[in-house]
Amino acid sequence: MPPSGKPLVPPKVMMYYIFQGIVEDVERESGVRLGRFLMASFMPLNTLLGIAFSMNPAVYDIVGEKDQKMKILQNIYGLSENMYWLSWYVFYLAIAFICLILIYICWLAVIPVLDTVNFFISLIILSTGFVQSMALVFCLSIFIDRPKVADFVMSFVTMIIVCGSSGLQFLTREATWIGWVGGFIPFCNVFQALTSMLWLSAARSCDDSGACKFVGVNFDTLWVTDICMLDYYPGVVPCFEQAEATIFPLGWAMLLMVVSTVSVVILAWWLSHVRQGQYGMAKPMCFCIMAKYMCPKRVSVSSDASQQDTTAEGRRCVLSIQHLHKVFGDGKVAVDDLCLESYSGEIFALLGHNGAGKTTALNCAVGLIPPTSGETYINGHHVRTDLQRARHQISICPQDNPSYPEFTVRQHLKFFSMLRGVAESDVDGQTSAILKALGLEEKTDSQCGKLSGGQKRRLWVATALIGASPVSFLDEPTSGMDPSSRRELWNLLLRMRDTGRCIIFTTHYLEEADILANRKAVLARGKVQAVGTSRELKHRFGVGYRLTLALSPDRSAPAGELQRFAQEHVPSAALEEGADEDVRQVNITLSFEEVDKFSSLLQALEQSQERLGVLDYILGMSSLEDVFMALGRQAEEEAKRDEGDRTPANVDFQEVEAESPVTQPRAESSEWRNIKAVFSLRLSAMKLNRFRASMVTLVPILLQVAGLSLAGLGSTPGDGGSNGYAIAVYPAMAYGISLVNSASDVVADVKNKCKYVSISQGLTPRAYWLGSFFAHASLLLPLSLSFTVLFFAMRPASIPIQSAPVAVLAMFAYPIPTTLAIYNLASAFSSAESVSKIVPALLIATILLPGMAVWVLSASFIPASLSDVAMAWHIAHSILNPCYCLPGVMSYLVNVDGPKNLSAGEYFGTLSALPLYMMPVTSALYLANLIRLDTKSYKNKPAKPSEERATAEDEDVLAEEDRCRQAAAADDAARYEKLSHTYRVADTGSRPAACAHCTREYKYVNAVRDISLGIQKGECFSLLGPNGAGKTTTLGILTGEIRNPSAGKVSIFGHNMAHEKERVSAFDLLGVCPQVDPLW
């Protein structure tokens, strides 16, 4: 019998011999040798897990930056591809340096491992592992375009790393060639080097006198392969056969690791150039042997002169687009044979309806997306082959306002100014000047994430105009701006043009293009329909001049007679389409060619005005809108002629008839119908995204297979072997992959305001949570079914079949408490980015670490004195940790209760079943807390309104206040009574928000002050005001997005929005179109 008193089974002979001397000397050597052997066994895998999971936030950061276009914008503003990746290396190098120091101190001081390891060898292994992990992160991020996809991919990669490395640890001892293969596989070679290093540090070496010492790791032991784990006496008592071990040579492991790391770094550099994803200009596969890419300065010399044409006025051509085509993957032609030129000192406008190709054309011109074919030159530099130099000539204002939310306005401008190459001494001066010109001076130290939509547009316009780049591309620069801000920007752009800069912009405001642009190009269906000045376009495509006649109600002359009267003087006069005999106003078009005849017409009209029944008349030139509509209809006719009915009609150029009033009442809804709607919505997202569905279901099943396969190695009846932990940890971690998806869904709903909009449309909170729970639990159900099937098919010999009822019940009950726990956890996060970075680590802390700890402390080769610690740990986590339920059941079955060979009923009375009994308790606790948190989220505690009251002086405002005070609230469709709302925000300045919250430094913003307003039934009402006037807050309080106001009352058809039951009734009468376009 071994000293521990536990029965010894044949497969445990090796473990017994390894630990017999250790256990005997525990008291004498204070457990040092025991700790050394345990760390040599488990530290490589745990270290690798730490490295693997540290990759998740890195991938998410890089992919998130790429998804938000911040990477490509940095490239456009001057940051080269190589410097971009180097900046990430330096950033994570600083973090890794701190981590490596902590790891080394921990290993050296707390864990007795590195005292026999050469410092430089351990430094080489750890630092090379870091470089390799970052290079692999870069390679993966290049192929991933969405942060959510990054989550699932990294979960899959982590699973492969863990499974592959775990198997490598045991298979290498059986076949050396596997070690050579693993040496070329990233991460596996890091694990192999760590394993060899730690086993060498724990191995024993004895001389002829019987004196023994640790082999250790130094440059003399790099090539050692055969080691002994026990003390021996050469020639007298040789090393026991069971204590002998064969390891892969550490020298070869380190060499293969370095070669693999260099290969991955080169691969990452090559991929970063040939694969750009949806944003960027990818180079050919063999770009590194092509002179025009590797030496662009030499090649571009000859092309510069040919592309620098000048006009008769001496203006230089700064942008030349030649036969540009862009066809997307679905076959849609976005840009079709676009040819344009723009010159210095010119403002050029691209006009077109939604989907005409304006944004796509700009994106192709600046290298934001690759064109299908065509050439673009900027100041003579070819965008495809000399992209870096071409980008030094341009700046861009993108359409969707990407930014780093934590940056202040000053930091944002300073960052992009430095990329542009502005001298550091000039940055502050230029920043202040541009912010003052755009009216953003007071927001200098505000964080970008807290700016309104119009303020973000002005910030990006400032970013594009700072630095004096020769060409500036502005994509809808005035979108979301109030009229005063728009006028300020117009004046700034005109001043910039006078300095010789070329500005190309897109817009939907035709008045803006008419005033600002020297020339305009009108696009329709990706083609340029016309180019020219406003006068040229109106002359070629306009309806001519328009004579507008206002008629008296008792007029005697019909519209046809008015046309004939005009034709007597101007033969081309014609009634506009839609004119009939009953209208009070008639529009007659007059040709440009007959301007000289207009005077006689106007004289005759003045003399016959009373006879014709004309009260007043106006003669004016056709507008740019007439040109726009005419060219659009022309493009539609050409498309129908070329492609027939296959071309879908563009609604922007169709006549819209007024619909009859809707008399059908709103369909009755029920809570069960709402639950089914949310349930279907969740599953539809999975159905439409097959990759995501496979990562949530297929990958976890593969992880279960790997865990059961590994647990079966060395398992015998009564002994789980050295891999018994796998059945406790791997299947539970498989559930964790899907739980991350559940948390991301819930947080995204709140972040994107989808949940709020759905509730304001009639969805109850209870239906939302039940529908989400049923959907997320149904995604976990296949894992429970697969685990059950695999358990019966691949059950380790150490777990008797009689324990199956306990195990199966745990498998099917496990999704309930874990899903409720993850919902509670999700309430602590404000973004899906935080979920992806923190939740996987929390799942490791609540699933992997407790399960591994209980398995180790209850293992048969551990002293019996530690079994009480294992039991206490097991009971505590069963009660407090819902994620521990499944790994707790399996850990105790493998090591403690499984070898007892009890009956099926008796297993329900063991400690293995304790987590099973605690699942309903923890589920109820987390459900109650979820209800509390959800209810609290709808009831904010607003700051008290300012004592300063808005003084109304307008008579109409006073009359409206008096009407709201006297009339019943039910008389109006919507009613505000003495409404005020004050925001309490962290007074951060340029500091992180957490600093202000910790010091309780706040400032108060009075968004709405003392509003009394009633919107009557059947009335179309508009709220006007500049950015920050309080329009969105006023509507948000009405629709229930903001609860509750600081003061006052809000009602819809008499239903008070402050009361839950009345608010539900009000939501049945409400439809909401929010500002941020939330979409599922």
PDB file of N, CA and C in Angstrom, residues 47-94:
ATOM      1  N   THR A  47      -0.123  28.054 -18.266  1.00  0.00           N
ATOM      2  CA  THR A  47       0.551  29.198 -18.887  1.00  0.00           C
ATOM      3  C   THR A  47       0.063  29.405 -20.310  1.00  0.00           C
ATOM      4  N   LEU A  48      -0.094  28.300 -21.032  1.00  0.00           N
ATOM      5  CA  LEU A  48      -0.576  28.399 -22.409  1.00  0.00           C
ATOM      6  C   LEU A  48      -2.003  28.923 -22.452  1.00  0.00           C
ATOM      7  N   LEU A  49      -2.830  28.501 -21.498  1.00  0.00           N
ATOM      8  CA  LEU A  49      -4.194  29.015 -21.428  1.00  0.00           C
ATOM      9  C   LEU A  49      -4.190  30.524 -21.214  1.00  0.00           C
ATOM     10  N   GLY A  50      -3.317  30.986 -20.341  1.00  0.00           N
ATOM     11  CA  GLY A  50      -3.220  32.420 -20.107  1.00  0.00           C
ATOM     12  C   GLY A  50      -2.827  33.176 -21.366  1.00  0.00           C
ATOM     13  N   ILE A  51      -1.846  32.640 -22.103  1.00  0.00           N
ATOM     14  CA  ILE A  51      -1.420  33.289 -23.349  1.00  0.00           C
ATOM     15  C   ILE A  51      -2.545  33.269 -24.369  1.00  0.00           C
ATOM     16  N   ALA A  52      -3.237  32.104 -24.482  1.00  0.00           N
ATOM     17  CA  ALA A  52      -4.295  31.967 -25.481  1.00  0.00           C
ATOM     18  C   ALA A  52      -5.452  32.917 -25.209  1.00  0.00           C
ATOM     19  N   PHE A  53      -5.882  33.013 -23.949  1.00  0.00           N
ATOM     20  CA  PHE A  53      -7.012  33.876 -23.639  1.00  0.00           C
ATOM     21  C   PHE A  53      -6.626  35.351 -23.644  1.00  0.00           C
ATOM     22  N   SER A  54      -5.352  35.648 -23.522  1.00  0.00           N
ATOM     23  CA  SER A  54      -4.942  37.049 -23.655  1.00  0.00           C
ATOM     24  C   SER A  54      -5.023  37.511 -25.105  1.00  0.00           C
ATOM     25  N   MET A  55      -5.114  36.550 -26.037  1.00  0.00           N
ATOM     26  CA  MET A  55      -5.249  36.916 -27.439  1.00  0.00           C
ATOM     27  C   MET A  55      -6.636  37.479 -27.739  1.00  0.00           C
ATOM     28  N   ASN A  56      -7.657  37.077 -26.982  1.00  0.00           N
ATOM     29  CA  ASN A  56      -9.029  37.502 -27.272  1.00  0.00           C
ATOM     30  C   ASN A  56      -9.191  39.016 -27.301  1.00  0.00           C
ATOM     31  N   PRO A  57      -8.783  39.746 -26.244  1.00  0.00           N
ATOM     32  CA  PRO A  57      -8.937  41.207 -26.321  1.00  0.00           C
ATOM     33  C   PRO A  57      -8.096  41.840 -27.415  1.00  0.00           C
ATOM     34  N   ALA A  58      -6.931  41.247 -27.702  1.00  0.00           N
ATOM     35  CA  ALA A  58      -6.084  41.807 -28.766  1.00  0.00           C
ATOM     36  C   ALA A  58      -6.779  41.688 -30.118  1.00  0.00           C
ATOM     37  N   VAL A  59      -7.328  40.509 -30.415  1.00  0.00           N
ATOM     38  CA  VAL A  59      -8.033  40.321 -31.680  1.00  0.00           C
ATOM     39  C   VAL A  59      -9.253  41.234 -31.739  1.00  0.00           C
ATOM     40  N   TYR A  60      -9.971  41.323 -30.631  1.00  0.00           N
ATOM     41  CA  TYR A  60     -11.180  42.158 -30.628  1.00  0.00           C
ATOM     42  C   TYR A  60     -10.824  43.628 -30.855  1.00  0.00           C
ATOM     43  N   ASP A  61      -9.757  44.108 -30.231  1.00  0.00           N
ATOM     44  CA  ASP A  61      -9.346  45.508 -30.421  1.00  0.00           C
ATOM     45  C   ASP A  61      -9.001  45.785 -31.880  1.00  0.00           C
ATOM     46  N   ILE A  62      -8.212  44.907 -32.471  1.00  0.00           N
ATOM     47  CA  ILE A  62      -7.763  45.135 -33.846  1.00  0.00           C
ATOM     48  C   ILE A  62      -8.920  45.025 -34.821  1.00  0.00           C
ATOM     49  N   VAL A  63      -9.748  43.981 -34.663  1.00  0.00           N
ATOM     50  CA  VAL A  63     -10.886  43.802 -35.565  1.00  0.00           C
ATOM     51  C   VAL A  63     -11.910  44.915 -35.366  1.00  0.00           C
ATOM     52  N   GLY A  64     -12.134  45.315 -34.097  1.00  0.00           N
ATOM     53  CA  GLY A  64     -13.057  46.413 -33.844  1.00  0.00           C
ATOM     54  C   GLY A  64     -12.596  47.709 -34.485  1.00  0.00           C
ATOM     55  N   GLU A  65     -11.307  47.975 -34.434  1.00  0.00           N
ATOM     56  CA  GLU A  65     -10.756  49.174 -35.063  1.00  0.00           C
ATOM     57  C   GLU A  65     -10.912  49.109 -36.575  1.00  0.00           C
ATOM     58  N   LYS A  66     -10.741  47.907 -37.133  1.00  0.00           N
ATOM     59  CA  LYS A  66     -10.914  47.750 -38.574  1.00  0.00           C
ATOM     60  C   LYS A  66     -12.377  47.891 -38.974  1.00  0.00           C
ATOM     61  N   ASP A  67     -13.286  47.324 -38.172  1.00  0.00           N
ATOM     62  CA  ASP A  67     -14.708  47.384 -38.464  1.00  0.00           C
ATOM     63  C   ASP A  67     -15.231  48.814 -38.414  1.00  0.00           C
ATOM     64  N   GLN A  68     -14.701  49.627 -37.516  1.00  0.00           N
ATOM     65  CA  GLN A  68     -15.125  51.021 -37.391  1.00  0.00           C
ATOM     66  C   GLN A  68     -14.386  51.956 -38.343  1.00  0.00           C
ATOM     67  N   LYS A  69     -13.599  51.403 -39.230  1.00  0.00           N
ATOM     68  CA  LYS A  69     -12.847  52.152 -40.250  1.00  0.00           C
ATOM     69  C   LYS A  69     -11.709  52.988 -39.666  1.00  0.00           C
ATOM     70  N   MET A  70     -11.396  52.811 -38.387  1.00  0.00           N
ATOM     71  CA  MET A  70     -10.327  53.613 -37.819  1.00  0.00           C
ATOM     72  C   MET A  70      -8.965  53.194 -38.357  1.00  0.00           C
ATOM     73  N   LYS A  71      -8.794  51.927 -38.677  1.00  0.00           N
ATOM     74  CA  LYS A  71      -7.515  51.482 -39.233  1.00  0.00           C
ATOM     75  C   LYS A  71      -7.274  52.112 -40.606  1.00  0.00           C
ATOM     76  N   ILE A  72      -8.250  52.003 -41.495  1.00  0.00           N
ATOM     77  CA  ILE A  72      -8.056  52.516 -42.846  1.00  0.00           C
ATOM     78  C   ILE A  72      -7.955  54.038 -42.839  1.00  0.00           C
ATOM     79  N   LEU A  73      -8.645  54.703 -41.920  1.00  0.00           N
ATOM     80  CA  LEU A  73      -8.540  56.156 -41.837  1.00  0.00           C
ATOM     81  C   LEU A  73      -7.147  56.575 -41.380  1.00  0.00           C
ATOM     82  N   GLN A  74      -6.573  55.815 -40.455  1.00  0.00           N
ATOM     83  CA  GLN A  74      -5.190  56.104 -40.059  1.00  0.00           C
ATOM     84  C   GLN A  74      -4.249  55.908 -41.236  1.00  0.00           C
ATOM     85  N   ASN A  75      -4.489  54.863 -42.051  1.00  0.00           N
ATOM     86  CA  ASN A  75      -3.677  54.654 -43.250  1.00  0.00           C
ATOM     87  C   ASN A  75      -3.811  55.833 -44.206  1.00  0.00           C
ATOM     88  N   ILE A  76      -5.054  56.293 -44.415  1.00  0.00           N
ATOM     89  CA  ILE A  76      -5.296  57.394 -45.346  1.00  0.00           C
ATOM     90  C   ILE A  76      -4.618  58.672 -44.861  1.00  0.00           C
ATOM     91  N   TYR A  77      -4.591  58.881 -43.555  1.00  0.00           N
ATOM     92  CA  TYR A  77      -3.999  60.108 -43.018  1.00  0.00           C
ATOM     93  C   TYR A  77      -2.485  60.021 -42.862  1.00  0.00           C
ATOM     94  N   GLY A  78      -1.879  58.918 -43.318  1.00  0.00           N
ATOM     95  CA  GLY A  78      -0.422  58.903 -43.373  1.00  0.00           C
ATOM     96  C   GLY A  78       0.272  57.766 -42.666  1.00  0.00           C
ATOM     97  N   LEU A  79      -0.452  56.940 -41.892  1.00  0.00           N
ATOM     98  CA  LEU A  79       0.186  55.850 -41.169  1.00  0.00           C
ATOM     99  C   LEU A  79       0.352  54.660 -42.109  1.00  0.00           C
ATOM    100  N   SER A  80       1.597  54.232 -42.330  1.00  0.00           N
ATOM    101  CA  SER A  80       1.851  53.118 -43.235  1.00  0.00           C
ATOM    102  C   SER A  80       1.396  51.809 -42.609  1.00  0.00           C
ATOM    103  N   GLU A  81       1.222  50.805 -43.452  1.00  0.00           N
ATOM    104  CA  GLU A  81       0.767  49.497 -42.980  1.00  0.00           C
ATOM    105  C   GLU A  81       1.763  48.896 -41.991  1.00  0.00           C
ATOM    106  N   ASN A  82       3.032  49.012 -42.306  1.00  0.00           N
ATOM    107  CA  ASN A  82       4.058  48.444 -41.413  1.00  0.00           C
ATOM    108  C   ASN A  82       4.080  49.152 -40.065  1.00  0.00           C
ATOM    109  N   MET A  83       3.952  50.473 -40.071  1.00  0.00           N
ATOM    110  CA  MET A  83       3.976  51.215 -38.815  1.00  0.00           C
ATOM    111  C   MET A  83       2.715  50.948 -38.000  1.00  0.00           C
ATOM    112  N   TYR A  84       1.609  50.693 -38.678  1.00  0.00           N
ATOM    113  CA  TYR A  84       0.372  50.387 -37.957  1.00  0.00           C
ATOM    114  C   TYR A  84       0.546  49.120 -37.126  1.00  0.00           C
ATOM    115  N   TRP A  85       1.049  48.061 -37.765  1.00  0.00           N
ATOM    116  CA  TRP A  85       1.220  46.805 -37.032  1.00  0.00           C
ATOM    117  C   TRP A  85       2.325  46.916 -35.984  1.00  0.00           C
ATOM    118  N   LEU A  86       3.358  47.700 -36.293  1.00  0.00           N
ATOM    119  CA  LEU A  86       4.417  47.893 -35.306  1.00  0.00           C
ATOM    120  C   LEU A  86       3.894  48.615 -34.060  1.00  0.00           C
ATOM    121  N   SER A  87       2.958  49.550 -34.253  1.00  0.00           N
ATOM    122  CA  SER A  87       2.391  50.259 -33.100  1.00  0.00           C
ATOM    123  C   SER A  87       1.631  49.300 -32.190  1.00  0.00           C
ATOM    124  N   TRP A  88       0.932  48.329 -32.779  1.00  0.00           N
ATOM    125  CA  TRP A  88       0.250  47.326 -31.954  1.00  0.00           C
ATOM    126  C   TRP A  88       1.270  46.461 -31.217  1.00  0.00           C
ATOM    127  N   TYR A  89       2.354  46.105 -31.889  1.00  0.00           N
ATOM    128  CA  TYR A  89       3.407  45.328 -31.234  1.00  0.00           C
ATOM    129  C   TYR A  89       3.962  46.075 -30.021  1.00  0.00           C
ATOM    130  N   VAL A  90       4.262  47.361 -30.209  1.00  0.00           N
ATOM    131  CA  VAL A  90       4.835  48.142 -29.114  1.00  0.00           C
ATOM    132  C   VAL A  90       3.839  48.272 -27.968  1.00  0.00           C
ATOM    133  N   PHE A  91       2.566  48.486 -28.312  1.00  0.00           N
ATOM    134  CA  PHE A  91       1.539  48.630 -27.282  1.00  0.00           C
ATOM    135  C   PHE A  91       1.437  47.369 -26.428  1.00  0.00           C
ATOM    136  N   TYR A  92       1.309  46.233 -27.078  1.00  0.00           N
ATOM    137  CA  TYR A  92       1.182  44.989 -26.325  1.00  0.00           C
ATOM    138  C   TYR A  92       2.524  44.533 -25.741  1.00  0.00           C
ATOM    139  N   LEU A  93       3.639  45.031 -26.301  1.00  0.00           N
ATOM    140  CA  LEU A  93       4.940  44.738 -25.694  1.00  0.00           C
ATOM    141  C   LEU A  93       5.015  45.328 -24.289  1.00  0.00           C
ATOM    142  N   ALA A  94       4.496  46.552 -24.137  1.00  0.00           N
ATOM    143  CA  ALA A  94       4.510  47.173 -22.811  1.00  0.00           C
ATOM    144  C   ALA A  94       3.673  46.366 -21.821  1.00  0.00           C
TER     145      ALA A  94
END
